[in-house]
PDB file of C-alpha atoms in Angstrom:
ATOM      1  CA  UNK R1109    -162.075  61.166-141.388  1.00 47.00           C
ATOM      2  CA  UNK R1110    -164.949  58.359-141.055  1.00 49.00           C
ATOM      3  CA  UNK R1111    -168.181  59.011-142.209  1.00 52.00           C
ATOM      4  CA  UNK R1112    -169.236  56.567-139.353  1.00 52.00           C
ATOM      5  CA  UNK R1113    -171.465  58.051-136.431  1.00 54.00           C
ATOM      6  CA  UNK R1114    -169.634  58.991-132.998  1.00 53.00           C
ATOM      7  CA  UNK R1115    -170.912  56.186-130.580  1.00 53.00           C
ATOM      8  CA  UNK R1116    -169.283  55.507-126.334  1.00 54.00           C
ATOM      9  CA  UNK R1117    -167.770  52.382-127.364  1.00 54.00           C
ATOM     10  CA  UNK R1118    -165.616  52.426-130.862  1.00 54.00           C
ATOM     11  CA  UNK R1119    -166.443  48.754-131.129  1.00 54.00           C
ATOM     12  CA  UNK R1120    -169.970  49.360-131.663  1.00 54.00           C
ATOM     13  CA  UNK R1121    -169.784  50.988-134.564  1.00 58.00           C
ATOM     14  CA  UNK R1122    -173.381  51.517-137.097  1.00 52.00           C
ATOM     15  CA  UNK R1123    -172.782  51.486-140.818  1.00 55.00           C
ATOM     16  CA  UNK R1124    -175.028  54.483-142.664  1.00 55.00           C
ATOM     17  CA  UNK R1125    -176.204  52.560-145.344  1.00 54.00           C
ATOM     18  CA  UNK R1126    -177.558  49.579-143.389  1.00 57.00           C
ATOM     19  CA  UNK R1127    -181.789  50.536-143.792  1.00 58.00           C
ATOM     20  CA  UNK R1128    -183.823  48.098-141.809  1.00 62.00           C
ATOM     21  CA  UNK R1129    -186.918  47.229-144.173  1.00 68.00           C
ATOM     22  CA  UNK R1130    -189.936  45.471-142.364  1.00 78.00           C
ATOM     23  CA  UNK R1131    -190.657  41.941-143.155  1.00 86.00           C
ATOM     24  CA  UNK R1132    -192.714  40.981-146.092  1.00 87.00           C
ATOM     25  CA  UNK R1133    -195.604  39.884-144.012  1.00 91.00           C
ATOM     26  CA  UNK R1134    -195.789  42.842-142.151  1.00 91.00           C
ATOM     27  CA  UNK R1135    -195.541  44.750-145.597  1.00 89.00           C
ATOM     28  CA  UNK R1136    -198.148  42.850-146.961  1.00 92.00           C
ATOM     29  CA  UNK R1137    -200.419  43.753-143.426  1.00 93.00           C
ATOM     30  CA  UNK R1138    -199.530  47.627-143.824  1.00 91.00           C
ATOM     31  CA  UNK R1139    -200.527  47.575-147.607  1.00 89.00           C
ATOM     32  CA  UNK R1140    -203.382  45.360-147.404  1.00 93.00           C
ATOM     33  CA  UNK R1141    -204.576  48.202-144.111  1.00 94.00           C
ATOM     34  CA  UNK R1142    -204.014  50.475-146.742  1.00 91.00           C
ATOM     35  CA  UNK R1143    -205.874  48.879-149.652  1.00 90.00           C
ATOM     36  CA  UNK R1144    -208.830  49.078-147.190  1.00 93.00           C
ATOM     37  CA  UNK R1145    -208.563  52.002-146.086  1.00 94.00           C
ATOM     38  CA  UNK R1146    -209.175  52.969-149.994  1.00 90.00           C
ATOM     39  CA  UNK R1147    -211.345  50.976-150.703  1.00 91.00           C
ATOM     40  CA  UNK R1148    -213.827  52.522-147.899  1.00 94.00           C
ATOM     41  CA  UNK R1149    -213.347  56.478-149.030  1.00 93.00           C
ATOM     42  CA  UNK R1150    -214.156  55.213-152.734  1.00 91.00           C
ATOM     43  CA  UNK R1151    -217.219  52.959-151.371  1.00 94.00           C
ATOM     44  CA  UNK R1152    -219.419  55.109-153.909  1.00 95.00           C
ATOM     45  CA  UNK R1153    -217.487  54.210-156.717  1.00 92.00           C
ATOM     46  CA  UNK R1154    -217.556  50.710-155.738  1.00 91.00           C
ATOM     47  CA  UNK R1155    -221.139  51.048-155.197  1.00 93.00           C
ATOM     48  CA  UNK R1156    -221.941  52.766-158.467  1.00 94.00           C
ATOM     49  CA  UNK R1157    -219.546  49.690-159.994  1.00 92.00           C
ATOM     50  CA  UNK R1158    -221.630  46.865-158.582  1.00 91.00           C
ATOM     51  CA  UNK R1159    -224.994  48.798-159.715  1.00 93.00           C
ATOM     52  CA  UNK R1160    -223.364  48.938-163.400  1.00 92.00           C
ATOM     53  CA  UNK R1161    -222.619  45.229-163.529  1.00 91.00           C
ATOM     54  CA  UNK R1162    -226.628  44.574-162.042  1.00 91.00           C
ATOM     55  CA  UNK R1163    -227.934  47.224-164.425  1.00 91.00           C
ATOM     56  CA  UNK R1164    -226.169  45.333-167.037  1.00 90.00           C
ATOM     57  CA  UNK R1165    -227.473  41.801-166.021  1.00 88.00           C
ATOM     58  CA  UNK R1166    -231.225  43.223-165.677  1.00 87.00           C
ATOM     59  CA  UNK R1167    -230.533  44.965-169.470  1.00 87.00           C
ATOM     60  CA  UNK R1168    -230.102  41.629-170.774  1.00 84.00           C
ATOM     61  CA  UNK R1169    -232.651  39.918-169.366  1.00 81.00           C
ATOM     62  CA  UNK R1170    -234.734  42.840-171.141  1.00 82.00           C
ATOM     63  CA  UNK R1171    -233.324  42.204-174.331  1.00 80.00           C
ATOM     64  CA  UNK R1172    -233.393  38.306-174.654  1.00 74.00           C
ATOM     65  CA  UNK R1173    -237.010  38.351-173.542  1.00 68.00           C
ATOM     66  CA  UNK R1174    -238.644  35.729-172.150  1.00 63.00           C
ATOM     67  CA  UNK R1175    -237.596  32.497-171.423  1.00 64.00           C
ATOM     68  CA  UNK R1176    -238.486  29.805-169.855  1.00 61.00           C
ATOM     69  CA  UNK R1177    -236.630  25.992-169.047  1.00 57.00           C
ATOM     70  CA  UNK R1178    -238.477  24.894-172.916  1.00 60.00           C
ATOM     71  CA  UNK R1179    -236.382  27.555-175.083  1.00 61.00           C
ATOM     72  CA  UNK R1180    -233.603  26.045-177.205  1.00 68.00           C
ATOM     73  CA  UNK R1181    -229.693  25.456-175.718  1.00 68.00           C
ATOM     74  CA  UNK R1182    -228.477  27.588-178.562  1.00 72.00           C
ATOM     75  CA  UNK R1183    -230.819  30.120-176.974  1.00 74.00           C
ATOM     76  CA  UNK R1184    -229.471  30.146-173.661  1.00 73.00           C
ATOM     77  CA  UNK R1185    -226.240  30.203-174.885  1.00 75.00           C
ATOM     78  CA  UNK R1186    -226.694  32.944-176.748  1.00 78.00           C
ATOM     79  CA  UNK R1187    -228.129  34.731-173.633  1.00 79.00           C
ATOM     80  CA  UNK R1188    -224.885  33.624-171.450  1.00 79.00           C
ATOM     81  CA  UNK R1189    -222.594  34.739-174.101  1.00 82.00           C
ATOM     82  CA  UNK R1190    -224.383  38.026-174.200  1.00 83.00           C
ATOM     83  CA  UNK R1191    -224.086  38.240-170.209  1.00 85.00           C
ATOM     84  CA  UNK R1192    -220.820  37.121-170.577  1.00 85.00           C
ATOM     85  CA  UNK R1193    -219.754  39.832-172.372  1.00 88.00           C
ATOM     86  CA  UNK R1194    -220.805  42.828-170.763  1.00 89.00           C
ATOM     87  CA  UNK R1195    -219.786  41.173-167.722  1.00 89.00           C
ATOM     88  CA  UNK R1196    -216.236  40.995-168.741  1.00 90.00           C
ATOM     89  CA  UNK R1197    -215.858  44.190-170.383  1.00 90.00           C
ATOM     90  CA  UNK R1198    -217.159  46.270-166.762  1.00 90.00           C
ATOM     91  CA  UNK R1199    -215.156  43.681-164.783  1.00 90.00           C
ATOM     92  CA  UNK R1200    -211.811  44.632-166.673  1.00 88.00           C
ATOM     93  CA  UNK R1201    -213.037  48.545-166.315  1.00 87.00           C
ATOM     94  CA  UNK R1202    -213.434  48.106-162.669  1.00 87.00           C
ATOM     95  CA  UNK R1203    -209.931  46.186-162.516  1.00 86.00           C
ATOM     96  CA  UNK R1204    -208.044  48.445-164.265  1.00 86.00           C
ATOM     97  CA  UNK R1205    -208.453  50.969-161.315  1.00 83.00           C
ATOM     98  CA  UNK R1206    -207.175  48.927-158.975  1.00 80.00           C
ATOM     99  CA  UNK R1207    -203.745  49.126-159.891  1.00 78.00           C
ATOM    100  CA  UNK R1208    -203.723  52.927-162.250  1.00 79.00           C
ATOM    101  CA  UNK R1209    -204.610  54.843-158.774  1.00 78.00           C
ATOM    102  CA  UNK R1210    -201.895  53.546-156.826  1.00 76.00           C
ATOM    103  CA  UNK R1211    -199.338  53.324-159.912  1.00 79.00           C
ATOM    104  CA  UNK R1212    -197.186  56.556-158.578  1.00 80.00           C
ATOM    105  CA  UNK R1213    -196.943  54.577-155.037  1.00 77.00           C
ATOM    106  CA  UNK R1214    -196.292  51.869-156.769  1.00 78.00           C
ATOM    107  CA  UNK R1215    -192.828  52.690-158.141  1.00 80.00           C
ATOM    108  CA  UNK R1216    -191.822  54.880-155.330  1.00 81.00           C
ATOM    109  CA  UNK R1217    -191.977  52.276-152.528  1.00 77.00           C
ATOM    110  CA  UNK R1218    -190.785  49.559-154.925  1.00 77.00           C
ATOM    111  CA  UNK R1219    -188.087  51.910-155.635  1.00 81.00           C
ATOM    112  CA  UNK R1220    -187.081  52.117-151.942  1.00 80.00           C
ATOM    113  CA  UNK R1221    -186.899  48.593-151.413  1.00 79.00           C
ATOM    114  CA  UNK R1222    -190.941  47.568-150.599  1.00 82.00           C
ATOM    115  CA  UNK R1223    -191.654  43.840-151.744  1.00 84.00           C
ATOM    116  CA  UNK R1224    -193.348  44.668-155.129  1.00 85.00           C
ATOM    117  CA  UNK R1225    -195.472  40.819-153.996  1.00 88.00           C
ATOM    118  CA  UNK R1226    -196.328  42.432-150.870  1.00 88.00           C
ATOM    119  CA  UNK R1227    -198.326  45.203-152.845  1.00 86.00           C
ATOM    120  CA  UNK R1228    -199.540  43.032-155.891  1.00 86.00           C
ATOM    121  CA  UNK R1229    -200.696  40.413-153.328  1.00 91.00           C
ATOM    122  CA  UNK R1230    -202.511  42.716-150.638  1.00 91.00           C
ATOM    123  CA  UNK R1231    -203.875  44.361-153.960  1.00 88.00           C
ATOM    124  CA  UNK R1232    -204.939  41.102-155.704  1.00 90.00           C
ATOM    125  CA  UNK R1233    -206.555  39.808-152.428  1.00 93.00           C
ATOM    126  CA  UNK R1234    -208.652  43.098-151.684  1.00 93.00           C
ATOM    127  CA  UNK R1235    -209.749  42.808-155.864  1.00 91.00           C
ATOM    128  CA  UNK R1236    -210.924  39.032-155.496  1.00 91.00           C
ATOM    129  CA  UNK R1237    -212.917  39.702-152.437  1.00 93.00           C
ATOM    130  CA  UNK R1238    -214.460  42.913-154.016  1.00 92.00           C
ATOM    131  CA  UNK R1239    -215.097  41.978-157.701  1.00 92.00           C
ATOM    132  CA  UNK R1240    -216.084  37.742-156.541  1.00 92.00           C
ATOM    133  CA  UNK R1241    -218.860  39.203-154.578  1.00 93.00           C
ATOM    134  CA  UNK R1242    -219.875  41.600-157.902  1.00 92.00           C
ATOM    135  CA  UNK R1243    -219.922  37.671-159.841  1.00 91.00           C
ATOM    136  CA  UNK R1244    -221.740  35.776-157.131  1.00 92.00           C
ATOM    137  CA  UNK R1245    -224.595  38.518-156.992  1.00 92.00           C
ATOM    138  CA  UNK R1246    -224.697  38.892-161.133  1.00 90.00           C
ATOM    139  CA  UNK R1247    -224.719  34.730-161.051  1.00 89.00           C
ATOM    140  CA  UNK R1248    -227.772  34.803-158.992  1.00 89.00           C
ATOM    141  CA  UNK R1249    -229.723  37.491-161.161  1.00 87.00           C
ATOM    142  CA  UNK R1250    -228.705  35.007-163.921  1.00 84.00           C
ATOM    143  CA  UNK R1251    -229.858  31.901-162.163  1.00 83.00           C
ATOM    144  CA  UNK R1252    -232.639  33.610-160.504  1.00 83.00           C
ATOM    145  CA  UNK R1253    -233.453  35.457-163.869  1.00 80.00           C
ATOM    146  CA  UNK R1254    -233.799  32.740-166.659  1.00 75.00           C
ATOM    147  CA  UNK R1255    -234.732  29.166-164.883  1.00 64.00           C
ATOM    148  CA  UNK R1256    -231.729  27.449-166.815  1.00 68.00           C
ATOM    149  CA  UNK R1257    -231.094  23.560-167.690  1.00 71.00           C
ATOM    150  CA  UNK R1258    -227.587  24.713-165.599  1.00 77.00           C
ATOM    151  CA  UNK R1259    -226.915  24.148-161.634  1.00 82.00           C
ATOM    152  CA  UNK R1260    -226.389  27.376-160.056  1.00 85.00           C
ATOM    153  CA  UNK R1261    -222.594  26.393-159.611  1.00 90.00           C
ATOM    154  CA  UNK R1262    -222.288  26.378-162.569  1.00 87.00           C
ATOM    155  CA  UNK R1263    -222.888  29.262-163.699  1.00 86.00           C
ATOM    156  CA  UNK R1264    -221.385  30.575-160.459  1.00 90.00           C
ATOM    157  CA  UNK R1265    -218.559  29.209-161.489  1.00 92.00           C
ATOM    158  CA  UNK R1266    -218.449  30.585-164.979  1.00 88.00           C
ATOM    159  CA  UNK R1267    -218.381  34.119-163.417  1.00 90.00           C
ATOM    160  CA  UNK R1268    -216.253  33.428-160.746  1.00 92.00           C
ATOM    161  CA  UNK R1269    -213.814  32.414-163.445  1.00 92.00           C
ATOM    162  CA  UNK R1270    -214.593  35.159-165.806  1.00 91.00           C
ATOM    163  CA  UNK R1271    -213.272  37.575-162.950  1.00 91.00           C
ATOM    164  CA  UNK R1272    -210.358  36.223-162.963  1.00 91.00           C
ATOM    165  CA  UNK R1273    -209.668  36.576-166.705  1.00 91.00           C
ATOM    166  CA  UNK R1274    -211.186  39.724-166.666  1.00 90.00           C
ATOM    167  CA  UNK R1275    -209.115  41.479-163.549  1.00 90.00           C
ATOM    168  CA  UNK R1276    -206.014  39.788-165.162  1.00 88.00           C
ATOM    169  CA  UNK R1277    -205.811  41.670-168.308  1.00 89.00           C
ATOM    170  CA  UNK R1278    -207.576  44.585-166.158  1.00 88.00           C
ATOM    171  CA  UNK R1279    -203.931  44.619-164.414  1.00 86.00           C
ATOM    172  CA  UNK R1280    -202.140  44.369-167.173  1.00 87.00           C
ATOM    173  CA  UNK R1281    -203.940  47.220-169.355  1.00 87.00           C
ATOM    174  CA  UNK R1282    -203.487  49.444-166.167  1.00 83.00           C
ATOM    175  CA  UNK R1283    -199.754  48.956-166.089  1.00 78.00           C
ATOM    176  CA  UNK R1284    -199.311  49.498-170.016  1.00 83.00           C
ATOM    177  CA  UNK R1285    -201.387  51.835-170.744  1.00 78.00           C
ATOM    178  CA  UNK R1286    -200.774  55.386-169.063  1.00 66.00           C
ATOM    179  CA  UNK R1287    -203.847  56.720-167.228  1.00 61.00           C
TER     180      UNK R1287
END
C-alpha cells in the first residue's frame, strides 16, 4: 500500500512531506505586519516608556543644577555620564521586551521551519525605529537642556549609539534569562 494521495493521472503523483514555506521576504513582511500590529495595542506601554526615559532626562537636569556654556568639561561630563546612564539602563528595560513577549512564538514557528532572520530582523527593525526616536527626543532635552561646548550631532550621536549597545544586550538578557 502507498501512503501517496489518489490523484487522475498516476504520473502526477504529490509526496506528503513536501510543506511549501513562504519566501523569506514575504516572512519577514508577515512578521514585521505583525510586529506592528503589537506594537499599536501596547502604544501605552510604549508611551509610558518614552515618558520614563524624558522623566529621567528632566531628573537630571534637576540634579546637576545649573549650568551654563562657562562650567568646567569635567562638569559636563559628569552630567553626560550621569544621562548616560539612566539612559542605558531604561533603554535595555524597554529592549528586553521586545523579544521575552514573543519568546513562545519564537520557538514554535522557528520550530516549523520560519526563517529565525526573518523574525530577528522584522523585530530589530520595528526596535530601531521605536527606541532611535526615544534617543533623538532625550538628545534634544540634552542639547536643548544644558547649552553644551558639543554640536547637537554629537550628542545625537552618542545616544543613537548608546541604543544600540543598550537594545543589544537588552536581546540577549531576554533570551537568557527566563521571564
Amino acid at each position: 500500500t502507498s501512503l501517496r494521495p489518489m490523484t487522475a493521472d498516476k504520473d502526477a503523483e504529490v509526496p506528503l512531506h513536501r510543506h511549501v514555506h513562504p519566501t523569506r521576504f514575504r516572512q519577514f513582511v508577515v512578521f514585521l505586519v505583525r510586529g506592528l500590529l503589537q506594537r499599536w495595542r501596547a502604544k501605552h506601554l510604549i508611551l509610558l516608556e518614552t515618558f520614563c526615559l524624558v522623566g529621567a532626562a528632566y531628573l537630571a537636569i534637576l540634579v546637576d543644577g545649573v549650568n551654563d556654556s562657562m562650567t568646567s568639561i569635567n562638569m559636563q561630563y559628569q552630567f553626560c555620564m550621569l544621562m548616560c546612564l539612566q539612559f542605558a539602563v531604561l533603554m535595555t528595560l524597554s529592549a528586553m521586551r521586545s523579544f521575552a513577549e514573543n519568546k513562545l512564538i519564537f520557538y514554535r514557528e522557528t520550530s516549523s521551519g520560519v526563517s529565525i532572520n526573518s523574525f530577528f530582523y522584522a523585530q530589530n527593525l520595528l526596535d530601531l525605529l521605536e527606541h532611535g526616536l526615544q534617543a533623538a527626543w532625550v538628545s534634544a532635552i540634552h542639547v536643548d537642556m544644558r547649552t553644551t561646548r558639543v554640536t547637537f550631532w554629537n550628542i545625537f550621536l552618542l545616544y543613537q549609539l548608546s541604543m544600540w549597545f543598550c537594545t543589544g544586550w537588552g536581546y540577549i538578557f531576554s533570551l537568557i534569562f527566563p521571564r
